[in-house]
Coordinates of C-alpha atoms (C1' of nucleotides) in Angstrom, one line a residue:
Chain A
X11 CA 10.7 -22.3 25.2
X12 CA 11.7 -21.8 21.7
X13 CA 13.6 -18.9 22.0
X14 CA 16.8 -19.9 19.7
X15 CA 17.2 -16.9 17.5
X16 CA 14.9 -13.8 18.6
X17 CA 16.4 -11.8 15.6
X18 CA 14.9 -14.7 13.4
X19 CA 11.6 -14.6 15.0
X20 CA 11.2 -11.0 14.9
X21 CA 12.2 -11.2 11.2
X22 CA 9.4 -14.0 10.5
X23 CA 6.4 -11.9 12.7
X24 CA 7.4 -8.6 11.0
X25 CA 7.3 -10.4 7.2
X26 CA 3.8 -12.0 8.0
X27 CA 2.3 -8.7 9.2
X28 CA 3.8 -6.5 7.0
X29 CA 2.3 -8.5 4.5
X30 CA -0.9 -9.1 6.0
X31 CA -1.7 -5.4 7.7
X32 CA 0.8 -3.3 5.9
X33 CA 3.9 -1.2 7.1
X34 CA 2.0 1.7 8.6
X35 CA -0.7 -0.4 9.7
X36 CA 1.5 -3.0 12.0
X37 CA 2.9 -2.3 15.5
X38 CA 6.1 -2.7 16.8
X39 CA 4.1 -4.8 19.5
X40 CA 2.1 -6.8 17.4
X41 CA 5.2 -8.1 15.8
X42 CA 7.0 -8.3 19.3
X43 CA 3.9 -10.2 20.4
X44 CA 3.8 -12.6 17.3
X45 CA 7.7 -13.3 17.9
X46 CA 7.1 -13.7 21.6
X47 CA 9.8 -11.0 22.5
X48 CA 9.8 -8.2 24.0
X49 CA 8.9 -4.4 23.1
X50 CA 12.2 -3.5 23.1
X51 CA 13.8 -6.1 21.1
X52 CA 13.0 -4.6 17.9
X53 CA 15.1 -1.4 18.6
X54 CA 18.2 -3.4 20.5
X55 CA 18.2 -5.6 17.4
X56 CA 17.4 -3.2 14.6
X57 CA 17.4 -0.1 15.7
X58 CA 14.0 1.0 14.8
X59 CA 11.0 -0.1 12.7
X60 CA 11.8 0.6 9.2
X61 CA 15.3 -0.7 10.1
X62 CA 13.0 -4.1 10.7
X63 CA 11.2 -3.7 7.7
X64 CA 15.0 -3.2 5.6
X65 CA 16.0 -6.4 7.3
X66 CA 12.9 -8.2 6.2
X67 CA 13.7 -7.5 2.4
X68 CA 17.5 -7.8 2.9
X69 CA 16.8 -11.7 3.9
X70 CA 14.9 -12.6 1.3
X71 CA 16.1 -10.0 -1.3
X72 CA 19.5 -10.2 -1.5
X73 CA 19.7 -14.5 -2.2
X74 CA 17.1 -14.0 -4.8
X75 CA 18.6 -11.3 -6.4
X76 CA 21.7 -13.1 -7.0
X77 CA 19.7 -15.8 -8.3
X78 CA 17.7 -13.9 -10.7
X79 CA 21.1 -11.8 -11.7
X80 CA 23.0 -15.3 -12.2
X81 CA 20.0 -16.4 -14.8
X82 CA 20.1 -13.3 -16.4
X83 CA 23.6 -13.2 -17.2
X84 CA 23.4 -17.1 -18.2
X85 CA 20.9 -16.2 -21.3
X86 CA 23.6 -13.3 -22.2
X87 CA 26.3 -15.5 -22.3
X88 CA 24.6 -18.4 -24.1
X89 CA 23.2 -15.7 -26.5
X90 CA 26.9 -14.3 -26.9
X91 CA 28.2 -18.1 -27.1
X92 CA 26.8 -18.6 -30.3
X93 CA 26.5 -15.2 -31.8
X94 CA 23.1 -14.0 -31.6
X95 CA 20.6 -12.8 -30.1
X96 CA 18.8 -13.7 -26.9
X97 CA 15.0 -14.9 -27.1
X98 CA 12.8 -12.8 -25.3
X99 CA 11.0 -15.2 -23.4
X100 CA 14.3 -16.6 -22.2
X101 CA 14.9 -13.1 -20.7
X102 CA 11.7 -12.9 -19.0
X103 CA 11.7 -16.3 -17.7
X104 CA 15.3 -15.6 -15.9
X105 CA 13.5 -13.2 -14.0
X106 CA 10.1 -14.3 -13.6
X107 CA 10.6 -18.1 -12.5
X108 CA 12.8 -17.9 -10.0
X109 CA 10.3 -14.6 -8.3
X110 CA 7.4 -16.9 -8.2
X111 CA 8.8 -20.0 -7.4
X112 CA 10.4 -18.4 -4.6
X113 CA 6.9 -18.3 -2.9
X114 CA 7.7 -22.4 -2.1
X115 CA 10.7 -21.5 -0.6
X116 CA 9.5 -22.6 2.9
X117 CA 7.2 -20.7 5.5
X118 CA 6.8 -17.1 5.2
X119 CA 8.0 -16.6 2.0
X120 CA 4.3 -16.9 0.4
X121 CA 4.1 -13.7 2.8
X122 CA 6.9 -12.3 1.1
X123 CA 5.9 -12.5 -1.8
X124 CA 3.0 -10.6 -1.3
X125 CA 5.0 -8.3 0.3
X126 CA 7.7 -7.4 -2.4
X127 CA 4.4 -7.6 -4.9
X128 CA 2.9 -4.5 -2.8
X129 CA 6.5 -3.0 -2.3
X130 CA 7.1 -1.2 -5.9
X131 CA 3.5 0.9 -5.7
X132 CA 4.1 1.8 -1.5
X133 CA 3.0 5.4 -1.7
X134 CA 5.3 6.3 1.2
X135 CA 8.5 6.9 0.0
X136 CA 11.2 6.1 2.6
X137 CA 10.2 2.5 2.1
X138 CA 9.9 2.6 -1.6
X139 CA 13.0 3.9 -1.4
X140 CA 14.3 1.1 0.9
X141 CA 13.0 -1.4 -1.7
X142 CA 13.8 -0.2 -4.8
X143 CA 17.9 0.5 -3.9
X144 CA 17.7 -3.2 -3.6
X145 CA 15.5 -4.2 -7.4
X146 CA 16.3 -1.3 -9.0
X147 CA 20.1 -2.6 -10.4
X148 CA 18.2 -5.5 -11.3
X149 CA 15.5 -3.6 -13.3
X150 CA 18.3 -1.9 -15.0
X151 CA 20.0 -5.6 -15.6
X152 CA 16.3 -7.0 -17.3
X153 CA 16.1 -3.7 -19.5
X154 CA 19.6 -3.9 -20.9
X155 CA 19.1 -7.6 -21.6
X156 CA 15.7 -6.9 -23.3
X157 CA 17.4 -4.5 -25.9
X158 CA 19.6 -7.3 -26.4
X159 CA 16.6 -9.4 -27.4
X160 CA 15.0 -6.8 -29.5
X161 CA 16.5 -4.1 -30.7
X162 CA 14.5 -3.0 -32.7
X163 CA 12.3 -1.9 -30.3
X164 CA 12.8 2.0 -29.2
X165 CA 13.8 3.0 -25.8
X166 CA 10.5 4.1 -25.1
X167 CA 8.7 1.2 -26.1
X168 CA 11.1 -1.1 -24.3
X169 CA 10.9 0.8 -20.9
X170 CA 7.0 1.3 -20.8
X171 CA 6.6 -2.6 -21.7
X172 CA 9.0 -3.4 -19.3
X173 CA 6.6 -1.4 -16.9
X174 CA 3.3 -3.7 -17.8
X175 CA 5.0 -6.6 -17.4
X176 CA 6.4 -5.7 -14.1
X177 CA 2.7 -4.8 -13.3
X178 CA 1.8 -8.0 -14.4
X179 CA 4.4 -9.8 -12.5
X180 CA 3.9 -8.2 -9.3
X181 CA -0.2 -7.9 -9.5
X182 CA 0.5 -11.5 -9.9
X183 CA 2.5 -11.6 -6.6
X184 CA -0.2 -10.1 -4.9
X185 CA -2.4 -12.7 -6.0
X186 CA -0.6 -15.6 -4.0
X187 CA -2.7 -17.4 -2.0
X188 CA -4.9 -14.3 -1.4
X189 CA -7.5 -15.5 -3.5
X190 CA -11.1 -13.8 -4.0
X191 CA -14.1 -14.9 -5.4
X192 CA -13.5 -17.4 -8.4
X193 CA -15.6 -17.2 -11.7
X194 CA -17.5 -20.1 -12.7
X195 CA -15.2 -22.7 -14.9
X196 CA -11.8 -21.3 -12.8
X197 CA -11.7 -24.5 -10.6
X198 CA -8.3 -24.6 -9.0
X199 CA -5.7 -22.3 -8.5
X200 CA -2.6 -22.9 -10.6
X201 CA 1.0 -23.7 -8.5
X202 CA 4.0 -21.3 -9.3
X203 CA 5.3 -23.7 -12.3
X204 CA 1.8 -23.5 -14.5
X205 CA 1.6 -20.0 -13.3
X206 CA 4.9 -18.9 -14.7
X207 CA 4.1 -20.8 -18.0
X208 CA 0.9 -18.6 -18.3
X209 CA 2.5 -15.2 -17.2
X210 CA 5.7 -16.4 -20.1
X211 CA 3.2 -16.8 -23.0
X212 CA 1.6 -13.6 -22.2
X213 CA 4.2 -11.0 -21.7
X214 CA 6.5 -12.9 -24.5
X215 CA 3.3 -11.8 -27.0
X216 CA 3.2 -8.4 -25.6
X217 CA 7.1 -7.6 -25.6
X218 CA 7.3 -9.0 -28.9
X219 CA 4.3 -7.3 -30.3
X220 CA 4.8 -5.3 -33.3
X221 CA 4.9 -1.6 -32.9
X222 CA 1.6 0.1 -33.8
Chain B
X9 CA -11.6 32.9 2.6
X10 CA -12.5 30.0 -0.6
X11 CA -14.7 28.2 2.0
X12 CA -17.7 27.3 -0.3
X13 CA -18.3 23.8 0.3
X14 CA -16.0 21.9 2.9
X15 CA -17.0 19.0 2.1
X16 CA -15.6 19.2 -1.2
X17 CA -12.4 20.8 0.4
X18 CA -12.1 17.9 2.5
X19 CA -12.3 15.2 -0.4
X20 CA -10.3 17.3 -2.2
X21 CA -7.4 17.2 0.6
X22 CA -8.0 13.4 1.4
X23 CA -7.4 12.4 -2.2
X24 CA -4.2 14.0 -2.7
X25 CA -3.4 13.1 0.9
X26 CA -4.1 9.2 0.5
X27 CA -2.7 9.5 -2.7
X28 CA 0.6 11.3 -1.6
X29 CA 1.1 9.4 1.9
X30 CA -1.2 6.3 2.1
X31 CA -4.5 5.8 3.9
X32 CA -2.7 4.5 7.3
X33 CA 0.3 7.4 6.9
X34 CA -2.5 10.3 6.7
X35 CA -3.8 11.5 9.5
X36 CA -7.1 13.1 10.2
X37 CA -5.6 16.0 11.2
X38 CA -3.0 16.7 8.1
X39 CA -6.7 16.5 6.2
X40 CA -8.4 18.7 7.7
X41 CA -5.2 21.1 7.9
X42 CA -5.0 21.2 3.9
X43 CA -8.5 21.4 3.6
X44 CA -8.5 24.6 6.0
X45 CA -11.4 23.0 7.8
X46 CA -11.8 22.0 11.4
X47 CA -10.3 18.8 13.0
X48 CA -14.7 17.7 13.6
X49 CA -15.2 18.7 9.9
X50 CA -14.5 14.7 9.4
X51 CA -16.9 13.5 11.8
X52 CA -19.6 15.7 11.2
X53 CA -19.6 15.6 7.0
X54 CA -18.9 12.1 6.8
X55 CA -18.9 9.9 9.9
X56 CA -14.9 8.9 10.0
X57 CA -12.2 8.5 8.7
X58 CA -12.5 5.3 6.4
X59 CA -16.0 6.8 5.6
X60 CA -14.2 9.5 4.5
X61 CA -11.7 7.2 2.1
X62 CA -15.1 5.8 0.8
X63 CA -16.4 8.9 -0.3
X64 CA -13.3 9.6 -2.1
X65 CA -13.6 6.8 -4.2
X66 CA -17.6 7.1 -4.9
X67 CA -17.1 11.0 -5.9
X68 CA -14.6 9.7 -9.3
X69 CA -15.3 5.8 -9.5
X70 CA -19.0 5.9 -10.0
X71 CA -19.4 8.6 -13.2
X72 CA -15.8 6.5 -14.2
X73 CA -17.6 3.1 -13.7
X74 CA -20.7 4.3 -15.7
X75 CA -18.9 5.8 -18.9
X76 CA -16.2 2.2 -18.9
X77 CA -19.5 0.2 -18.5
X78 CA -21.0 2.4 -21.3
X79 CA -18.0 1.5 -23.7
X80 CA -17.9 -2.0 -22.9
X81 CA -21.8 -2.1 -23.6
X82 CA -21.2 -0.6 -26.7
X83 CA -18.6 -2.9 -28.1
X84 CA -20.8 -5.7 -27.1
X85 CA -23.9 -4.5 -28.9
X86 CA -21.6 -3.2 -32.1
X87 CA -20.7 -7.2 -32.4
X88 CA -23.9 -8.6 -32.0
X89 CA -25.5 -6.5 -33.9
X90 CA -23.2 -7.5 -37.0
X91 CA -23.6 -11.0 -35.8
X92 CA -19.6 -11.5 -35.1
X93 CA -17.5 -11.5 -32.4
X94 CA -15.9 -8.3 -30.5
X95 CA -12.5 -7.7 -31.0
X96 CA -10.7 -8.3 -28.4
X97 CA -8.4 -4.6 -29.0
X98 CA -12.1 -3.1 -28.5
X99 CA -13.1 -4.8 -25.7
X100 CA -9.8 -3.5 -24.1
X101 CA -9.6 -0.1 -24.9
X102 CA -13.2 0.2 -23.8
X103 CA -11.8 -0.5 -20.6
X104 CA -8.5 1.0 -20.9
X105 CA -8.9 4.7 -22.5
X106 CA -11.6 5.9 -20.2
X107 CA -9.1 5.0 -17.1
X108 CA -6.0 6.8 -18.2
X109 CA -7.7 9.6 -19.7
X110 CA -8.8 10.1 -16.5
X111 CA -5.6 11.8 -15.3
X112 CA -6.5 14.9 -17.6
X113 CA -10.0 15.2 -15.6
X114 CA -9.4 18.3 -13.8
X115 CA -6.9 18.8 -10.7
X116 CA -7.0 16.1 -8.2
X117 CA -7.7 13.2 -11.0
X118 CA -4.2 12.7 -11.1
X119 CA -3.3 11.5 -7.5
X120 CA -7.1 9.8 -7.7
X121 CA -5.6 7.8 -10.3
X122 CA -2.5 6.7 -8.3
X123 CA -4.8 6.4 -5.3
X124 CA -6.6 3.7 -7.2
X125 CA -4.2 1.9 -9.1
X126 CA -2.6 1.0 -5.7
X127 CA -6.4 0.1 -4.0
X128 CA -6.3 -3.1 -5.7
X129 CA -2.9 -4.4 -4.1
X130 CA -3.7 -2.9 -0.6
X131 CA -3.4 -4.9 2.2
X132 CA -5.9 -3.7 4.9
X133 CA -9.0 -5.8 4.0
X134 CA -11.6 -3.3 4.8
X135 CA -9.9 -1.0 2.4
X136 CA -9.8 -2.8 -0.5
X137 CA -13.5 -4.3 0.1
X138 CA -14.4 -0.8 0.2
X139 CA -12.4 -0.2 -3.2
X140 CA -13.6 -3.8 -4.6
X141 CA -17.3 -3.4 -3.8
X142 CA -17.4 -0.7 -6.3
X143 CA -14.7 -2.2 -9.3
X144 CA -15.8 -5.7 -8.7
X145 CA -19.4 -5.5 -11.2
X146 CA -17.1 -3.9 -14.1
X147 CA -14.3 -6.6 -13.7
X148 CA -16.5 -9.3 -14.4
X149 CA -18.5 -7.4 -16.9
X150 CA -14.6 -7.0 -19.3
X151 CA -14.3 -10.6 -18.0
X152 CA -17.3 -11.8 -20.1
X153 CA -17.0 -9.4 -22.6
X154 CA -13.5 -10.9 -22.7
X155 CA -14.9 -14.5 -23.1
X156 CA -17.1 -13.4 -25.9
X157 CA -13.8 -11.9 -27.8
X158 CA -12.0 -14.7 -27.0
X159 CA -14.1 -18.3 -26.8
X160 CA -11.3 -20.6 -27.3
X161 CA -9.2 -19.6 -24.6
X162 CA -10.2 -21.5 -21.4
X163 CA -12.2 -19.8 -18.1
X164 CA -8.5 -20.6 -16.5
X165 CA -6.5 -18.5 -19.0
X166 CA -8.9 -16.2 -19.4
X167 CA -9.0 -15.7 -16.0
X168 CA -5.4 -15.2 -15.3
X169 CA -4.6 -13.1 -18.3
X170 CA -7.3 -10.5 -17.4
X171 CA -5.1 -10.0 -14.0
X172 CA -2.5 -10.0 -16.3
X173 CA -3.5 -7.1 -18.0
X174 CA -5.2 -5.5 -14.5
X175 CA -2.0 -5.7 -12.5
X176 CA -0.2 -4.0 -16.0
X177 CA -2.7 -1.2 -16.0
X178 CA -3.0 -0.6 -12.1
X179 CA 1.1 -0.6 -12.4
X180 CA 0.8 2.3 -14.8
X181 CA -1.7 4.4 -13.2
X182 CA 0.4 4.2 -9.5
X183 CA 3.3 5.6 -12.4
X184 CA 1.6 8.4 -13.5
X185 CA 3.2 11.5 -12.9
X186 CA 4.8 10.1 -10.4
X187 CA 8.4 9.3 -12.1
X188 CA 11.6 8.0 -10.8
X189 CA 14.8 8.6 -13.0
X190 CA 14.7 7.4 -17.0
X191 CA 17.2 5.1 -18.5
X192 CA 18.8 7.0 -21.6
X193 CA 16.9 7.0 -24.7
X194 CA 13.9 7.7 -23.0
X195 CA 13.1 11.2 -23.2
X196 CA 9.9 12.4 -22.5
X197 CA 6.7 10.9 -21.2
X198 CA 3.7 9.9 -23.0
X199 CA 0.7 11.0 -22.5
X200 CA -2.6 9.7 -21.8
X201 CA -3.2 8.7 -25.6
X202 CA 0.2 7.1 -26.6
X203 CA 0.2 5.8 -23.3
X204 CA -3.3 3.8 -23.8
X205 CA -1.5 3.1 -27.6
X206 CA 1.3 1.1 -26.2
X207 CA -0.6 -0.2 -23.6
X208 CA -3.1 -1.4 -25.7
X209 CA -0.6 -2.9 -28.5
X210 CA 1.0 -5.3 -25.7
X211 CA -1.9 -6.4 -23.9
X212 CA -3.8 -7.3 -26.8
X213 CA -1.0 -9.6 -27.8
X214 CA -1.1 -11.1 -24.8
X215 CA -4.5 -11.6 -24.6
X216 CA -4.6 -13.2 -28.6
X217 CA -1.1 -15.2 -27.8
X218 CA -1.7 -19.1 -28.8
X219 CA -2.1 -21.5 -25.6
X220 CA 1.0 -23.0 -25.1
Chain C
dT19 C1' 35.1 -18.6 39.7
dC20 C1' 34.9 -14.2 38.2
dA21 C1' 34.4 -10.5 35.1
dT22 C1' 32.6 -8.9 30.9
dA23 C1' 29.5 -8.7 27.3
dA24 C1' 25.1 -9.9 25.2
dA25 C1' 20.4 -10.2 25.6
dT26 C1' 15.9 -9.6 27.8
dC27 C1' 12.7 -7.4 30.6
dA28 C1' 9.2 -4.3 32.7
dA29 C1' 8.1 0.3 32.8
dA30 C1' 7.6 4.7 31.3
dC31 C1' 8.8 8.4 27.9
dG32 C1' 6.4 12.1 25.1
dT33 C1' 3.6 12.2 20.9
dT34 C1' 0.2 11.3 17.9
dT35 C1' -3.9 8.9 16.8
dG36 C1' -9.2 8.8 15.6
dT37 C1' -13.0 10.2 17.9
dT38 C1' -16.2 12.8 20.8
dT39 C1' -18.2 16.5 23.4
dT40 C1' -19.9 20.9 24.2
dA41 C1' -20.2 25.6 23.0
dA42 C1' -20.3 29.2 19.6
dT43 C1' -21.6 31.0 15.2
dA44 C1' -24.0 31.5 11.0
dG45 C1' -28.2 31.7 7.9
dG46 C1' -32.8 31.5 6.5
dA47 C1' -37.9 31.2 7.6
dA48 C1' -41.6 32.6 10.6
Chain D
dT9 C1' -37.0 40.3 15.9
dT10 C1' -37.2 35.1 17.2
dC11 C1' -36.7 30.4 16.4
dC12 C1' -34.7 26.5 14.4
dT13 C1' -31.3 24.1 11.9
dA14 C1' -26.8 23.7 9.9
dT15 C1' -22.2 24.3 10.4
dT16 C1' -17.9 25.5 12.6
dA17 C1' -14.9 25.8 16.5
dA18 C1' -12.0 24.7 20.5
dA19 C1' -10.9 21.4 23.7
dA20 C1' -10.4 17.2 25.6
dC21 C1' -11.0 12.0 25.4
dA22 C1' -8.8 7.4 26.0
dA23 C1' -6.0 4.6 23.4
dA24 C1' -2.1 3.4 20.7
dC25 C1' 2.1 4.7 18.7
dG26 C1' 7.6 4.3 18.3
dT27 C1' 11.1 4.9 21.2
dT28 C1' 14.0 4.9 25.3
dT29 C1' 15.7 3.9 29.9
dG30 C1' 17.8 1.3 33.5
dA31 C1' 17.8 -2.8 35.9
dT32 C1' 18.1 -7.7 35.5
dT33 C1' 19.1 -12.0 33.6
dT34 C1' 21.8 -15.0 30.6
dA35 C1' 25.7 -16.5 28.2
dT36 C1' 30.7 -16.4 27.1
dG37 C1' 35.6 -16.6 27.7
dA38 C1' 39.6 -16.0 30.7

DNA sequence: TCATAAATCAAACGTTTGTTTTAATAGGAA
DNA sequence: TTCCTATTAAAACAAACGTTTGATTTATGA
């Protein structure tokens, strides 16, 4: 039997099907059944099922938050090193590469991906909530550094763009491995490094964009 | 009693409702509450309850899909007709200002606007099939008008940018009205026009920037 | 070895779910 | 009126839901 951690197999069933079914559309017993545990293990060690679903961001979450924080503050100080200004795509690709290279970070965090991608447009809003308490300081973090990068750009401006390229990024997210139909002349799918270079020159143009 | 069509009372209901709460976090019965109609009304007007979802999205996506497929149409038959190339601002806007306008259509178009703007990212599969089977025509129509605008950029990039720009506008439609606290400096909310401005401004960059 | 805690288990809790059935009510045409 | 169809209504369906209980097993440390 593998039965070394039941905590971590509940915590790998619940990311896959959260991802895959959605929240509201997964049962505490398909995820007990997935982790081969019982019904009651989710409550004994959880609590309850959005307790689960808290855990299954926490996991994840809280490594690459520090990670994305830790680039972040790298381009400030490197800016503030040498008495200027940090370069918007810099900014952006503190918080973007590490987010979509993450999805290589073993089993299940492809699933994650997807699942953090859905997490900021969840209409129900205890686990928006849940999710957002955990991004939102960073969100705050990528603005401020932004302004940094160009201030000449209003508030307004610089929050809304901030907004489509967070819609970018986690459309994008989505988009991992959970591939429709293709056009003709789209032959393969790009890995997280080409993607990355693609969503960089795009959202660099658009942040940088003269104001109408 | 304002019981002159229930069938409209009930789309009415199940659009806010799906909008509000999600598809899977609705019940029939909170549905048919709103709507003041009977728990059967479901049933008997439209089969179930995912038939129910469907109808919700024909009523406001097919008059939507028409007038965005109008525009883009237009834009292509202004360029040819002057022997050039569309512009690729055009060719976005077509797209664009039809679907945040939509917002101001009436009460309801609102939350139909959230409703959709998260259909794209949802995870059941026969719910976005459902959403997709209708959208699906009119993305690969702005994708070839796209490729018309743009004929340097490759099928890839092109490809990729579009969902881009998608995952940048359905971001902004699951925002509307919908608002969680602003940083300082940002005072008020745009509307639908200086909304479709700034979106417009950044994704056209992004869609012109240079391959890098 | 024994006692204590941690973990797992089967089973049932009461509710809520989407759906269905059957009867009652309305409204217009003959 | 009378008949027929369209619509509404109340009630119940079986199934699935998250949660909880209490007993049992497993592991740990004295």
């Amino acid at each position: 039997m593998s039965q070394p951690d039941t905590r971590q197999r509940l915590l790998d069933a619940a990311e896959r099907l959260f991802a895959a079914e959605g929240f509201h559309n997964t049962s505490v017993r398909a995820v007990t059944s997935e982790a081969q545990a019982n019904l009651a293990a989710v409550k004994y060690h959880f609590g309850s099922k959005e307790a689960l679903l808290e855990a299954v961001f926490e996991r994840r979450l809280v490594p690459l938050n520090q990670l994305r924080r830790e680039r972040l503050e790298a381009v400030r100080a490197a800016a503030r090193q040498h008495g200027g200004r940090p370069v918007t795509t810099d900014v952006l690709r503190a918080f973007i590469e590490p987010t979509l290279a993450f999805r290589d970070h073993g089993p299940g965090a492809e699933a994650f991906v997807r699942l953090v991608g859905r997490a900021i447009a969840e209409p129900d809003d205890t686990i928006r909530k849940i999710f957002m308490q955990l991004v939102n300081p960073l969100f705050i973090l990528l603005y401020d550094t932004l302004g940094e990068a160009l201030p000449e750009l209003s508030a307004t401006e610089r929050f809304w763009r901030l907004h489509f390229a967070i819609g970018s990024l986690s459309h994008a997210m989505c988009l991992a491995g959970h591939f429709q139909i293709l056009p003709t002349g789209v032959t393969s799918l790009p890995d997280a490094t080409a993607l990355t270079a693609m969503m960089l020159n795009f959202l660099t143009a658009g942040m940088e964009a003269p104001c109408a």
